[in-house]
Amino acid sequence: MKKVLTNINTIKDLTVCEDGSEGEGVPCKPSEVKLGNDGTASVSPHCWETAKAQPTASGMARVLLMGLFSVDVLLKSNLTGGLNKVNPTAERRQPLDGKKLQALLDAVVNHHPGAKVSDIRKSINTRICELRHQAKRKNSMDGVKQAD
């Protein structure tokens, strides 16, 4: 498996093509795009292009969130791992991976320099809540169909 080195924070991108050639300006697509200042997280090129096409920082963050984390992880997590505000005695959710989250925030702020980190974090939390709500509705609809 060839590793593709692409750092969105530098002007020079290094890509490794399927034919083994590498270097700047090589006309091939990388198999992954590294995010953040440390390059520890990566998304598919399609996810990155879709995220870059979003007109707002919130939209970009929501796309990258879905590219970095599986839906299962998002359903079992929240942004920081804090207490449930509706039921404080409920089991705590796991926080999202801090390195991936920081890479997402770095990528969005680098692409949208005027964006506030607090607004980006809020849009991430909102998206996670929407996913949970959709899953809950789907499960309740499945229960209704089985009762028929």
PDB file of C-alpha atoms in Angstrom:
ATOM      1  CA  MET A   1       0.000   0.000   0.000  1.00  0.00           C
ATOM      2  CA  LYS A   2       1.465   3.349  -1.001  1.00  0.00           C
ATOM      3  CA  LYS A   3       1.103   6.258   1.341  1.00  0.00           C
ATOM      4  CA  VAL A   4       0.130   9.563  -0.147  1.00  0.00           C
ATOM      5  CA  LEU A   5       1.573  12.630   1.444  1.00  0.00           C
ATOM      6  CA  THR A   6      -0.611  15.650   0.923  1.00  0.00           C
ATOM      7  CA  ASN A   7      -0.629  18.471   3.410  1.00  0.00           C
ATOM      8  CA  ILE A   8      -3.296  21.107   2.895  1.00  0.00           C
ATOM      9  CA  ASN A   9      -1.374  23.635   4.955  1.00  0.00           C
ATOM     10  CA  THR A  10       1.604  23.923   2.646  1.00  0.00           C
ATOM     11  CA  ILE A  11       1.885  25.253  -0.846  1.00  0.00           C
ATOM     12  CA  LYS A  12       3.738  22.167  -2.078  1.00  0.00           C
ATOM     13  CA  ASP A  13       1.729  18.954  -2.271  1.00  0.00           C
ATOM     14  CA  LEU A  14       3.515  15.645  -2.674  1.00  0.00           C
ATOM     15  CA  THR A  15       1.477  12.938  -4.323  1.00  0.00           C
ATOM     16  CA  VAL A  16       2.331   9.383  -5.214  1.00  0.00           C
ATOM     17  CA  CYS A  17       0.627   8.122  -8.342  1.00  0.00           C
ATOM     18  CA  GLU A  18      -0.356   4.562  -9.127  1.00  0.00           C
ATOM     19  CA  ASP A  19       2.493   4.352 -11.617  1.00  0.00           C
ATOM     20  CA  GLY A  20       4.985   5.100  -8.830  1.00  0.00           C
ATOM     21  CA  SER A  21       5.905   8.610  -9.963  1.00  0.00           C
ATOM     22  CA  GLU A  22       5.867  11.281  -7.312  1.00  0.00           C
ATOM     23  CA  GLY A  23       6.516  14.965  -6.866  1.00  0.00           C
ATOM     24  CA  GLU A  24       5.010  18.396  -7.309  1.00  0.00           C
ATOM     25  CA  GLY A  25       2.591  18.989 -10.122  1.00  0.00           C
ATOM     26  CA  VAL A  26       2.098  15.325 -10.928  1.00  0.00           C
ATOM     27  CA  PRO A  27      -1.280  15.088 -12.691  1.00  0.00           C
ATOM     28  CA  CYS A  28      -2.817  12.346 -10.556  1.00  0.00           C
ATOM     29  CA  LYS A  29      -5.269  12.248  -7.696  1.00  0.00           C
ATOM     30  CA  PRO A  30      -4.069  11.348  -4.208  1.00  0.00           C
ATOM     31  CA  SER A  31      -5.789   8.428  -2.520  1.00  0.00           C
ATOM     32  CA  GLU A  32      -6.277  10.500   0.627  1.00  0.00           C
ATOM     33  CA  VAL A  33      -5.981  14.110   1.758  1.00  0.00           C
ATOM     34  CA  LYS A  34      -4.269  14.818   5.063  1.00  0.00           C
ATOM     35  CA  LEU A  35      -6.000  17.353   7.292  1.00  0.00           C
ATOM     36  CA  GLY A  36      -4.833  19.695   9.993  1.00  0.00           C
ATOM     37  CA  ASN A  37      -1.500  21.134  10.974  1.00  0.00           C
ATOM     38  CA  ASP A  38      -0.010  17.768  11.945  1.00  0.00           C
ATOM     39  CA  GLY A  39      -1.536  15.664   9.135  1.00  0.00           C
ATOM     40  CA  THR A  40      -2.689  12.856  11.454  1.00  0.00           C
ATOM     41  CA  ALA A  41      -6.205  12.633  10.013  1.00  0.00           C
ATOM     42  CA  SER A  42      -7.186  12.065   6.403  1.00  0.00           C
ATOM     43  CA  VAL A  43     -10.268  11.977   4.208  1.00  0.00           C
ATOM     44  CA  SER A  44     -10.962  10.818   0.669  1.00  0.00           C
ATOM     45  CA  PRO A  45     -10.292  13.278  -2.162  1.00  0.00           C
ATOM     46  CA  HIS A  46     -14.035  13.309  -2.926  1.00  0.00           C
ATOM     47  CA  CYS A  47     -14.846  14.282   0.663  1.00  0.00           C
ATOM     48  CA  TRP A  48     -12.204  17.033   0.599  1.00  0.00           C
ATOM     49  CA  GLU A  49     -13.446  18.465  -2.721  1.00  0.00           C
ATOM     50  CA  THR A  50     -17.043  18.372  -1.471  1.00  0.00           C
ATOM     51  CA  ALA A  51     -16.019  20.087   1.770  1.00  0.00           C
ATOM     52  CA  LYS A  52     -14.070  22.796  -0.072  1.00  0.00           C
ATOM     53  CA  ALA A  53     -17.108  23.474  -2.258  1.00  0.00           C
ATOM     54  CA  GLN A  54     -19.217  24.393   0.774  1.00  0.00           C
ATOM     55  CA  PRO A  55     -19.773  28.164   0.982  1.00  0.00           C
ATOM     56  CA  THR A  56     -19.686  28.265   4.800  1.00  0.00           C
ATOM     57  CA  ALA A  57     -17.340  27.025   7.491  1.00  0.00           C
ATOM     58  CA  SER A  58     -20.234  25.148   9.117  1.00  0.00           C
ATOM     59  CA  GLY A  59     -21.051  23.338   5.893  1.00  0.00           C
ATOM     60  CA  MET A  60     -17.418  22.394   5.392  1.00  0.00           C
ATOM     61  CA  ALA A  61     -17.166  21.104   8.962  1.00  0.00           C
ATOM     62  CA  ARG A  62     -20.301  18.967   8.570  1.00  0.00           C
ATOM     63  CA  VAL A  63     -18.952  17.330   5.400  1.00  0.00           C
ATOM     64  CA  LEU A  64     -15.526  16.671   6.943  1.00  0.00           C
ATOM     65  CA  LEU A  65     -17.169  15.276  10.080  1.00  0.00           C
ATOM     66  CA  MET A  66     -18.898  12.597   8.023  1.00  0.00           C
ATOM     67  CA  GLY A  67     -15.646  11.846   6.200  1.00  0.00           C
ATOM     68  CA  LEU A  68     -13.556  11.497   9.366  1.00  0.00           C
ATOM     69  CA  PHE A  69     -15.957   9.530  11.582  1.00  0.00           C
ATOM     70  CA  SER A  70     -18.327   6.648  10.906  1.00  0.00           C
ATOM     71  CA  VAL A  71     -22.015   7.119  11.668  1.00  0.00           C
ATOM     72  CA  ASP A  72     -21.739   4.452  14.396  1.00  0.00           C
ATOM     73  CA  VAL A  73     -18.989   6.413  16.144  1.00  0.00           C
ATOM     74  CA  LEU A  74     -20.977   9.641  15.867  1.00  0.00           C
ATOM     75  CA  LEU A  75     -24.114   8.026  17.310  1.00  0.00           C
ATOM     76  CA  LYS A  76     -22.176   6.830  20.362  1.00  0.00           C
ATOM     77  CA  SER A  77     -20.219  10.054  20.870  1.00  0.00           C
ATOM     78  CA  ASN A  78     -20.544  13.724  21.435  1.00  0.00           C
ATOM     79  CA  LEU A  79     -18.095  16.555  20.939  1.00  0.00           C
ATOM     80  CA  THR A  80     -16.475  16.557  24.384  1.00  0.00           C
ATOM     81  CA  GLY A  81     -17.869  13.569  26.266  1.00  0.00           C
ATOM     82  CA  GLY A  82     -19.854  15.791  28.621  1.00  0.00           C
ATOM     83  CA  LEU A  83     -22.890  14.912  30.716  1.00  0.00           C
ATOM     84  CA  ASN A  84     -26.293  14.389  29.156  1.00  0.00           C
ATOM     85  CA  LYS A  85     -28.164  17.663  29.768  1.00  0.00           C
ATOM     86  CA  VAL A  86     -31.601  16.038  29.538  1.00  0.00           C
ATOM     87  CA  ASN A  87     -30.789  13.139  31.871  1.00  0.00           C
ATOM     88  CA  PRO A  88     -27.607  13.742  33.935  1.00  0.00           C
ATOM     89  CA  THR A  89     -27.791  10.188  35.322  1.00  0.00           C
ATOM     90  CA  ALA A  90     -27.577   8.679  31.821  1.00  0.00           C
ATOM     91  CA  GLU A  91     -24.380   7.021  30.694  1.00  0.00           C
ATOM     92  CA  ARG A  92     -21.827   9.496  29.347  1.00  0.00           C
ATOM     93  CA  ARG A  93     -21.105   9.445  25.646  1.00  0.00           C
ATOM     94  CA  GLN A  94     -17.529   9.062  24.455  1.00  0.00           C
ATOM     95  CA  PRO A  95     -15.777  12.222  23.209  1.00  0.00           C
ATOM     96  CA  LEU A  96     -14.755  12.374  19.569  1.00  0.00           C
ATOM     97  CA  ASP A  97     -11.101  11.583  18.823  1.00  0.00           C
ATOM     98  CA  GLY A  98      -9.263  14.761  19.804  1.00  0.00           C
ATOM     99  CA  LYS A  99      -6.633  14.578  17.056  1.00  0.00           C
ATOM    100  CA  LYS A 100      -9.219  14.093  14.323  1.00  0.00           C
ATOM    101  CA  LEU A 101     -11.381  16.858  15.762  1.00  0.00           C
ATOM    102  CA  GLN A 102      -8.431  19.262  15.902  1.00  0.00           C
ATOM    103  CA  ALA A 103      -7.469  18.355  12.326  1.00  0.00           C
ATOM    104  CA  LEU A 104     -11.039  19.112  11.219  1.00  0.00           C
ATOM    105  CA  LEU A 105     -11.020  22.465  13.033  1.00  0.00           C
ATOM    106  CA  ASP A 106      -7.600  23.380  11.590  1.00  0.00           C
ATOM    107  CA  ALA A 107      -8.698  22.505   8.053  1.00  0.00           C
ATOM    108  CA  VAL A 108     -11.891  24.556   8.284  1.00  0.00           C
ATOM    109  CA  VAL A 109     -10.166  27.583   9.835  1.00  0.00           C
ATOM    110  CA  ASN A 110      -7.400  27.414   7.211  1.00  0.00           C
ATOM    111  CA  HIS A 111      -9.992  27.375   4.414  1.00  0.00           C
ATOM    112  CA  HIS A 112     -12.346  29.905   6.067  1.00  0.00           C
ATOM    113  CA  PRO A 113      -9.988  32.236   8.009  1.00  0.00           C
ATOM    114  CA  GLY A 114     -12.812  34.357   9.458  1.00  0.00           C
ATOM    115  CA  ALA A 115     -14.600  31.387  11.011  1.00  0.00           C
ATOM    116  CA  LYS A 116     -14.960  31.135  14.772  1.00  0.00           C
ATOM    117  CA  VAL A 117     -13.966  27.804  16.299  1.00  0.00           C
ATOM    118  CA  SER A 118     -16.949  28.023  18.648  1.00  0.00           C
ATOM    119  CA  ASP A 119     -19.341  28.241  15.669  1.00  0.00           C
ATOM    120  CA  ILE A 120     -17.651  25.283  13.986  1.00  0.00           C
ATOM    121  CA  ARG A 121     -17.893  23.212  17.181  1.00  0.00           C
ATOM    122  CA  LYS A 122     -21.576  24.139  17.492  1.00  0.00           C
ATOM    123  CA  SER A 123     -22.295  22.979  13.927  1.00  0.00           C
ATOM    124  CA  ILE A 124     -20.499  19.681  14.631  1.00  0.00           C
ATOM    125  CA  ASN A 125     -22.567  19.125  17.782  1.00  0.00           C
ATOM    126  CA  THR A 126     -25.749  20.004  15.901  1.00  0.00           C
ATOM    127  CA  ARG A 127     -24.938  17.483  13.160  1.00  0.00           C
ATOM    128  CA  ILE A 128     -24.316  14.736  15.737  1.00  0.00           C
ATOM    129  CA  CYS A 129     -27.677  15.508  17.394  1.00  0.00           C
ATOM    130  CA  GLU A 130     -29.396  15.397  13.986  1.00  0.00           C
ATOM    131  CA  LEU A 131     -27.897  11.974  13.291  1.00  0.00           C
ATOM    132  CA  ARG A 132     -29.116  10.669  16.654  1.00  0.00           C
ATOM    133  CA  HIS A 133     -32.587  12.062  16.010  1.00  0.00           C
ATOM    134  CA  GLN A 134     -32.691  10.454  12.545  1.00  0.00           C
ATOM    135  CA  ALA A 135     -31.569   7.109  13.965  1.00  0.00           C
ATOM    136  CA  LYS A 136     -34.161   7.302  16.737  1.00  0.00           C
ATOM    137  CA  ARG A 137     -36.920   8.100  14.229  1.00  0.00           C
ATOM    138  CA  LYS A 138     -35.795   5.280  11.936  1.00  0.00           C
ATOM    139  CA  ASN A 139     -35.800   2.801  14.845  1.00  0.00           C
ATOM    140  CA  SER A 140     -39.285   3.880  15.937  1.00  0.00           C
ATOM    141  CA  MET A 141     -40.550   3.576  12.333  1.00  0.00           C
ATOM    142  CA  ASP A 142     -39.023   0.085  12.086  1.00  0.00           C
ATOM    143  CA  GLY A 143     -40.904  -0.877  15.246  1.00  0.00           C
ATOM    144  CA  VAL A 144     -44.188   0.352  13.755  1.00  0.00           C
ATOM    145  CA  LYS A 145     -43.603  -1.645  10.548  1.00  0.00           C
ATOM    146  CA  GLN A 146     -42.884  -4.820  12.537  1.00  0.00           C
ATOM    147  CA  ALA A 147     -46.106  -4.380  14.532  1.00  0.00           C
ATOM    148  CA  ASP A 148     -48.159  -4.375  11.303  1.00  0.00           C
TER     149      ASP A 148
END
